[in-house]
Structures are given as C-alpha cells and as structure tokens.
XYZ file of C-alpha atoms in Angstrom:
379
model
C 0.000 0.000 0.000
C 1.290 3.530 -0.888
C 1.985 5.621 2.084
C 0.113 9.030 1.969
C 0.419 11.518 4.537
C -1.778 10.461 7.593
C -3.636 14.066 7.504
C -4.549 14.074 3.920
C -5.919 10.421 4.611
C -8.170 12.085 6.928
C -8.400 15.473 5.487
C -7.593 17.509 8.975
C -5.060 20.216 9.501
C -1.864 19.293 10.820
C -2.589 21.230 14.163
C -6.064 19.056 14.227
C -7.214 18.353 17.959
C -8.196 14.405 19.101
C -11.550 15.737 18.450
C -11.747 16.610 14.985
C -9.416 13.400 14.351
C -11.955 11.438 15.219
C -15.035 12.894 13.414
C -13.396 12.727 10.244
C -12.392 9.148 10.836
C -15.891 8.759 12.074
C -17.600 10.438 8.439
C -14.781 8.408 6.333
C -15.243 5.418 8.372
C -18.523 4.825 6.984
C -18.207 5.446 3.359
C -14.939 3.180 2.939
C -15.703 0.256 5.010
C -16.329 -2.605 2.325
C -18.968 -3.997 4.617
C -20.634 -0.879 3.067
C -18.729 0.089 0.190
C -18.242 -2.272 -2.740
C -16.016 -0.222 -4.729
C -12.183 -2.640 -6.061
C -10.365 0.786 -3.809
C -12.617 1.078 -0.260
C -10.446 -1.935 1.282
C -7.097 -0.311 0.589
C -8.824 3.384 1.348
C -10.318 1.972 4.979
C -7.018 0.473 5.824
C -5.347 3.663 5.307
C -8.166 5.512 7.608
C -7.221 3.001 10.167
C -3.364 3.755 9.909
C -3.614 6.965 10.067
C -6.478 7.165 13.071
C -3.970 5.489 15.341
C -1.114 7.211 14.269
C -2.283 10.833 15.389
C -4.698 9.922 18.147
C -1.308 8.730 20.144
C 0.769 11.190 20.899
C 4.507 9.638 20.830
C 3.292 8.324 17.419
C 1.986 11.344 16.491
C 5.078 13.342 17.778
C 7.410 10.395 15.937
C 5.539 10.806 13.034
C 5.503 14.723 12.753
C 9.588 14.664 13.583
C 10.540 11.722 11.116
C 7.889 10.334 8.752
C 7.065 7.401 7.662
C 10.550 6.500 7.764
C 10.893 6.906 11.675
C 7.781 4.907 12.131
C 9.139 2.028 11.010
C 12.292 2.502 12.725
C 10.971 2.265 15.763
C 8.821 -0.778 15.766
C 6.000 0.535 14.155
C 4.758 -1.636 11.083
C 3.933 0.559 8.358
C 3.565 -1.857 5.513
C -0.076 -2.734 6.058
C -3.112 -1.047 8.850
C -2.359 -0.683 11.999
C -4.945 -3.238 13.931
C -5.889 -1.640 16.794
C -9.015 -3.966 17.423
C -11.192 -2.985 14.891
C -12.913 -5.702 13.159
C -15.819 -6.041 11.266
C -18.156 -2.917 10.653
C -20.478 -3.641 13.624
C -17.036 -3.479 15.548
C -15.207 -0.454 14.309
C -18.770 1.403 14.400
C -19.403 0.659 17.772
C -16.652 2.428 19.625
C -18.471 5.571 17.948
C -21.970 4.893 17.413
C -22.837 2.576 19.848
C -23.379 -0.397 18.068
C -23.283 -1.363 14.454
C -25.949 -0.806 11.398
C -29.763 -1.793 11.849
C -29.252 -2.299 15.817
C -27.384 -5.607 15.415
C -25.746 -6.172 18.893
C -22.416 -8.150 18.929
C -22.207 -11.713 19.909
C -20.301 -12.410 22.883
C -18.791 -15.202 21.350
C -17.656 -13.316 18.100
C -13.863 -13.180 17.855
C -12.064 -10.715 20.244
C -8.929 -9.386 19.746
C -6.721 -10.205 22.409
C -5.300 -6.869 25.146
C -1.998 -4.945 24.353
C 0.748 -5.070 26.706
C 3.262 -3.070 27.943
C 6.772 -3.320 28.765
C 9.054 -0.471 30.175
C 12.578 -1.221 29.145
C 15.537 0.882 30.750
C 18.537 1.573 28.560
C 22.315 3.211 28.490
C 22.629 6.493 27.223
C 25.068 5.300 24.623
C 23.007 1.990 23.914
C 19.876 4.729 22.844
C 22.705 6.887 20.578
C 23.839 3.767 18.739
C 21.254 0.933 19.025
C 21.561 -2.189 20.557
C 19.701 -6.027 21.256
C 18.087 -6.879 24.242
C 16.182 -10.267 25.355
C 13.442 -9.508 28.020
C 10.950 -11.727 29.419
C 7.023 -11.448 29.419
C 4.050 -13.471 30.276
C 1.276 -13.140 28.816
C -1.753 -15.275 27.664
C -1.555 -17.724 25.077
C -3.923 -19.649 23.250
C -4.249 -23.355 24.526
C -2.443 -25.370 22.609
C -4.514 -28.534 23.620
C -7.830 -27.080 22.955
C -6.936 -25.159 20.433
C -8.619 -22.005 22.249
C -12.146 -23.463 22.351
C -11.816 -24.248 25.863
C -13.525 -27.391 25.406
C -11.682 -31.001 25.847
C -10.646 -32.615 23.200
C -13.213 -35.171 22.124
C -16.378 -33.067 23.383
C -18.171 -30.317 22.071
C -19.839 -27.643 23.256
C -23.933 -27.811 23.729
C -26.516 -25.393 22.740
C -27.463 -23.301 26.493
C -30.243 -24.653 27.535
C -31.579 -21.523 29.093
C -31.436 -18.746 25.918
C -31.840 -21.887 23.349
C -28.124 -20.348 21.951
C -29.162 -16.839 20.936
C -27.274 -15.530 24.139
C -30.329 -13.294 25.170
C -33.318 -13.509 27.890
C -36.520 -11.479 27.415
C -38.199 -10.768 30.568
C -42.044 -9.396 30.124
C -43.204 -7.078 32.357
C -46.918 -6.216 33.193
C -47.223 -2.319 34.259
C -50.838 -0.538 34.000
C -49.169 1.221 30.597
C -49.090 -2.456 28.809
C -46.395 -5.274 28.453
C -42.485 -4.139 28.625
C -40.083 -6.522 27.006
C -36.484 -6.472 28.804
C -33.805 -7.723 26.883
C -30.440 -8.859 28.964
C -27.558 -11.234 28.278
C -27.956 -14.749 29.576
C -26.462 -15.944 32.703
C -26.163 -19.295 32.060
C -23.710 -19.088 28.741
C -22.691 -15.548 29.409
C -24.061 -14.409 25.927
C -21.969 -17.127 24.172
C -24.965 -19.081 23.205
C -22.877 -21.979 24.290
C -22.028 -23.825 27.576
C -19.199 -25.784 27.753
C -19.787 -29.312 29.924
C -16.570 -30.932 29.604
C -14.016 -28.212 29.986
C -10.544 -28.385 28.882
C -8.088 -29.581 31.567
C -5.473 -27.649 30.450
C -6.489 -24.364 30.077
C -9.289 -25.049 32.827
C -12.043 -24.133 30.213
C -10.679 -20.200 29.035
C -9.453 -21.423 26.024
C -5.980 -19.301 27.097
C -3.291 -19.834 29.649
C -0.518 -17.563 31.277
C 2.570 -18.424 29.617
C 6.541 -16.749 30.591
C 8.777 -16.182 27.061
C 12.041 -14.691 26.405
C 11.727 -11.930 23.073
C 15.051 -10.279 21.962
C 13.829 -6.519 21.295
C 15.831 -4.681 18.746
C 16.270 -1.206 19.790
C 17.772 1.097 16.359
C 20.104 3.726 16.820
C 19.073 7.232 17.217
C 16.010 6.229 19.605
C 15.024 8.678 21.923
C 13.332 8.115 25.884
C 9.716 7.685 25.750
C 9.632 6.069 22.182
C 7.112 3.094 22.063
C 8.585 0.057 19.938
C 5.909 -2.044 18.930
C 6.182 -6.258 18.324
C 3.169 -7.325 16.703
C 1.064 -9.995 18.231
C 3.210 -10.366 21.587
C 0.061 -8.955 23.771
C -2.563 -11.396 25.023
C -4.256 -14.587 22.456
C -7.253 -12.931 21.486
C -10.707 -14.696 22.271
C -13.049 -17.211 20.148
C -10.477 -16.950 17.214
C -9.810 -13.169 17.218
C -6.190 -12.092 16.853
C -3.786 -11.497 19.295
C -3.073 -7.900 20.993
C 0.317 -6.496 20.186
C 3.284 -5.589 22.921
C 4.761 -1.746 23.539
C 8.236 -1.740 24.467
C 8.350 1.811 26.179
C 12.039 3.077 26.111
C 13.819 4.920 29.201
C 17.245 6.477 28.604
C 19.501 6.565 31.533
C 21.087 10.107 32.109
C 24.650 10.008 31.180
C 27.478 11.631 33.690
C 28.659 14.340 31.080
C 26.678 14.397 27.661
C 23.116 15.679 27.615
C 20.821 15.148 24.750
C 18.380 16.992 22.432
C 16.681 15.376 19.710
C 20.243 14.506 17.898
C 22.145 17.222 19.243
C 24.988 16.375 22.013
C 26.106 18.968 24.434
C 28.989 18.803 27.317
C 30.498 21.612 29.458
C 34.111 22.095 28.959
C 36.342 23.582 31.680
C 39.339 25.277 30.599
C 42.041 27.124 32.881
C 42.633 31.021 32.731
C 45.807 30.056 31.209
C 44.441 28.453 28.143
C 41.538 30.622 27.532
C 43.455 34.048 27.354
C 46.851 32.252 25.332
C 44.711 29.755 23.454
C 45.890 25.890 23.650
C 44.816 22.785 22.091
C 42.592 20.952 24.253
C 41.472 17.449 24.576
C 37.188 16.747 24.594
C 35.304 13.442 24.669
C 32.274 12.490 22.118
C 29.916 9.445 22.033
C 33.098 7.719 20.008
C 35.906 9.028 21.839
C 38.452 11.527 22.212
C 39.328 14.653 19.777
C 41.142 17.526 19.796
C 39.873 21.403 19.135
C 41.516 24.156 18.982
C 41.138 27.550 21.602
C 41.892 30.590 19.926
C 43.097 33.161 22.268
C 40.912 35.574 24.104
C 38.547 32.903 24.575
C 35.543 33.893 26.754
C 33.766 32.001 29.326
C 30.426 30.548 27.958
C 31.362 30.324 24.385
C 30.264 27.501 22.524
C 32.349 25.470 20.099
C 30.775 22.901 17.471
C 31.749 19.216 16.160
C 29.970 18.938 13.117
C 28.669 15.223 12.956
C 29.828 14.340 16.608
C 25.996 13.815 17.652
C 23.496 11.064 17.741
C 22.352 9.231 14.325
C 19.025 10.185 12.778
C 16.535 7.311 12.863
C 16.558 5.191 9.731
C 19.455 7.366 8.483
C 22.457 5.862 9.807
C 24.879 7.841 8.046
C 23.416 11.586 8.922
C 24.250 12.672 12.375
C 23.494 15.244 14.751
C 26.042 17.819 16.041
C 27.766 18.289 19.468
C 27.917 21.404 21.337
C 30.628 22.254 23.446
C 30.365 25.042 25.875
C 33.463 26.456 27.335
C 33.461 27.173 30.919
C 36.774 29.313 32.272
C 37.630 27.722 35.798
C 38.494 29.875 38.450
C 41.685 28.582 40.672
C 40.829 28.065 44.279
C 44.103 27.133 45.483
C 47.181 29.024 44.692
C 50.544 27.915 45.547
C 53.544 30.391 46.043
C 54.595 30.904 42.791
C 51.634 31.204 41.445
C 50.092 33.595 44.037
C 53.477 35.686 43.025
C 52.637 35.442 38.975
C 49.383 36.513 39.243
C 49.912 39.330 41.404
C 52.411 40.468 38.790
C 50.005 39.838 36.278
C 47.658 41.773 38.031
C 49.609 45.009 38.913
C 50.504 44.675 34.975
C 46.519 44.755 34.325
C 46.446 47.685 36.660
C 49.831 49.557 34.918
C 47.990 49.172 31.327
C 44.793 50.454 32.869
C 46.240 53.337 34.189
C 47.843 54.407 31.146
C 44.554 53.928 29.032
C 43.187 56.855 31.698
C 45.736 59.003 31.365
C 45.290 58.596 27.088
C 41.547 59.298 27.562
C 42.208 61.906 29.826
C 45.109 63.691 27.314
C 42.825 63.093 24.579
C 39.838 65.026 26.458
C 42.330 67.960 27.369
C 43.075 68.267 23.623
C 39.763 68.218 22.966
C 38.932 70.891 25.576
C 41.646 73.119 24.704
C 40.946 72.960 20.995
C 37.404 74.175 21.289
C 39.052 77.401 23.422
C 40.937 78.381 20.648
C-alpha cells in the first residue's frame, strides 16, 4: 500500500485536535468500510483511515511521526507496511466504539472473535546503547492460546452444547406487566454468558478459558538514534485474542539513563568544557570526549567564558538514516583557581599590577585626549 500523509488520509489540519481526528475518521469510516462500500479501492482506502487514526490519536506516534515520517515509524517498531490493527474488526465493531453499536441495531455476539489486550513493557537503557542501538532479550508473560484445545476451551473429544436456558441466541426477554401495557427487557444470559454456548466438559489444560498464562524470552531490537519515551511495537506479543480473534500487540516503552557528562536533544549532544585562565586568554589545544571518543579542538586566544564550540557530525544518528548525524555542542566554561601555591600567588599578582599599569595608562590617554579636545574648542 502507498503511504500518503496520515492528515490528507483524513483530510484535517496538521494542528487538528483528538476531536476533529476522530469525526473525520468517524464520516470516512462509513463510506470506505467494504462492509458498506463495494467499490475494487474502499479496502485499501479503509485500511489507510485506520493507519492513520492510530497514528495521530497517540501522541509519541503522532510526535514520531511529525519529527521523522514514515521512515521513523518504522524505525521504531511501528509496522507501516499494512493497517495498523488496533481492534477494529468487522463494521459492527469499528462502528461501535463511535456509534454505539453497528448498522440496523445488530448487537455483537459475545462469542464473536475478540482481539486479544496490548501489553506493555518499560525497558531501561544506556545512554550510549539509545545513541547507537543495541539487542536486548526480556521476558514477558502473557496469555496464550491453549495449545490442547486449540482455544475453544472445550476437551478434546467433546463439544460444546446449545445453552439450555437462551436456546443459543445468548439473550433472555423478561415481560413485564405495568398498567401502561407489556415491557419486554432484553439482557444477556447468565447461564452461557451471551456465548450461546455452555461448555460441559471443559478443557483440563487451560481449565475451560481457552488461554493460559505463559513466561517467554523476546530479543527486542532497539535502532540507533532512539530517543526516551519512544514506544517500539512487536506485533502480536500482547494477550491470544478470544473465540479466534487475533492477538493484541506488545509496547516496548524506552527509558534512557542520564549520562554523567553528555546531555541530549533530539540529535544534538552537548557537554560543558572547563578550561584554565591560562588556556583561555593564550589559546591551547585541548582534549574533549564524544559518544566515540576523544578529539582535539583548537582555543583561539581571548577565549571567553560561555562560548560555545561545534563538532559537526559528533551527535546522535538520525533514525533510519544511519549515516546523517546530529552535532555536538561544546560550551566552554573558564575555571576559576581556588588554590594558589607560592609561585603562582606571586605570577598573578604580577600579572595583576601589569593589568592595573595598562589600565592606568589607558586613563591618562583618555584623559590627554579630552584635554586636547577641551583646549581645541578654546581656541
């Protein structure tokens, strides 16, 4: 499927609220589902809807996807190949979450597939590790479908029989008698639990659910350039869904340990460089460290505190774009000495009445010059 951009798919502004997101999906919903719409382009045209609804209703996609594209989508987990499933399924399903329900009042069957919950795992990283990618194998548990059952819940061997007490349609009507007529209650049975169903020989494995808790190891590729808060997403690692549906997906949600020296923005790099009195006012060649080691820059002399030197390409890697990197910033501090030994005390006393000799001459130039000055007007 050709990627558009995820506004035009909906036709909002890029500034659009959550609001306004979701009417349009709403309006668009409707005329491209092919439940609805029979047309050879309304599949491809609702699956883009879909893609692009989930994209800017969450913000860290949202914000990923303003910042990078497509391109840093993918990057970072998320599959951009196909929809996004975010539970939707048929029209009575997608509908629902907006409308209450689906066309004609149909109400849906507890037993229709159900796609299985999303998960979440919060995965601490090194500073470095986020600047230049690296593997990780973590461990989850979530639900899985029974592999003896086969997710029915039901033993192998036996089937499930029609409930007794709804006759399988998964509904009771109570009648009422009030002095305004007959009221008709409808509710979902008790017995089956709106299934229709009721399961008399349950599976011994999965004690009848049709899923069981299960612990896995998953090795979590993390690409370079990733930033704290990012979610990485591994599709169908949430829980089994239920009665056939698919499973939910897993978020990896990133957190970058500070580092001792280096800060981060985006791709930018910046340290704090001290530098003695010395070096700032004769210049010097000084040594500075960057995410892949040491290198040299030059002070000119006359250097003042606060001034900020660049290393063009010394920062963090763009997502998806291995070879462009960000910049580091280097910001020079002048240190002030706090312990003077003899020799030195003696220098910079010299130093100083040498300050004070060149000031006092500068005066006495001013002054001369404002005598001339003075004197020339008399004339």
């Amino acid at each position: 499927m050709t990627l558009r951009d995820y506004y035009e798919v909906l036709g909002v502004d890029k500034n659009a609220g959550k609001d306004e997101i979701k009417k349009a999906f709403r309006a668009k919903a409707r005329k491209y589902h092919p439940d609805v719409n029979k047309n050879h382009d309304a599949e491809e045209k609702f699956k883009e809807l879909g893609q692009a609804y989930e994209v800017l209703m969450d913000d860290d996609k949202r914000a990923m996807y303003d910042r990078y594209g497509h391109d840093g989508l993918k990057n970072a987990g998320f599959d951009t190949s196909g929809p996004f499933d975010f539970g939707f399924g048929g029209l009575d399903e997608i509908l629902s979450s907006f409308f209450g329900g689906g066309f004609g009042g149909r109400a849906r069957r507890a037993d229709a597939p159900q796609r299985g919950s999303d998960l979440r795992y919060d995965l601490e990283i090194e500073f470095t590790e986020a600047v230049f990618g690296t593997e990780k194998d973590i461990e989850i548990e979530h639900l899985e479908s029974c592999e003896k059952c086969g997710g029915s819940g039901v033993e192998p061997g036996s089937r499930p029989v029609i409930c007794p007490v709804c006759g399988g349609s998964g509904q009771v009507q109570r009648v009422t008698q009030t002095i305004l007529g007959h009221f008709t209650q409808v509710s979902v049975c008790h017995e089956c639990g709106g299934t229709g169903k009721k399961i008399t020989n349950p599976c011994k494995n999965c004690s009848g659910q049709g899923r069981k808790n299960v612990k896995k190891t998953l090795n979590v590729k993390i690409p370079a350039g990733i930033d704290g808060n990012t979610k990485l997403r591994i599709t169908g690692e949430g829980d089994a869904g239920k009665f056939g549906g698919r499973s939910g997906d897993l978020y990896v949600v990133i957190f970058v340990k500070p580092h001792e020296i280096f800060k981060r923005d985006g791709v930018n790099i910046y340290l704090k460089q001290q530098v003695s009195f010395t070096q700032a006012a004769l210049g010097d060649e000084i040594e500075v460290p960057t995410m892949t080691g040491k290198e040299n820059i030059k002070i000119q002399p006359g250097l003042q505190s606060g001034t900020v030197l660049t290393l063009k390409g010394a920062g963090v890697p763009y997502l998806n774009q291995a070879s462009r990197r960000g910049d580091q910033f280097i910001t020079i501090e002048v240190v002030t000495p706090k312990h003077l030994s003899e020799e030195e005390r003696k220098l910079y006393e010299r130093l100083r009445e040498l300050e004070g000799a060149k000031s006092k001459q500068s005066n006495d130039s001013l002054i001369d010059k404002m005598k001339d000055m003075f004197t020339g007007s008399a004339k």
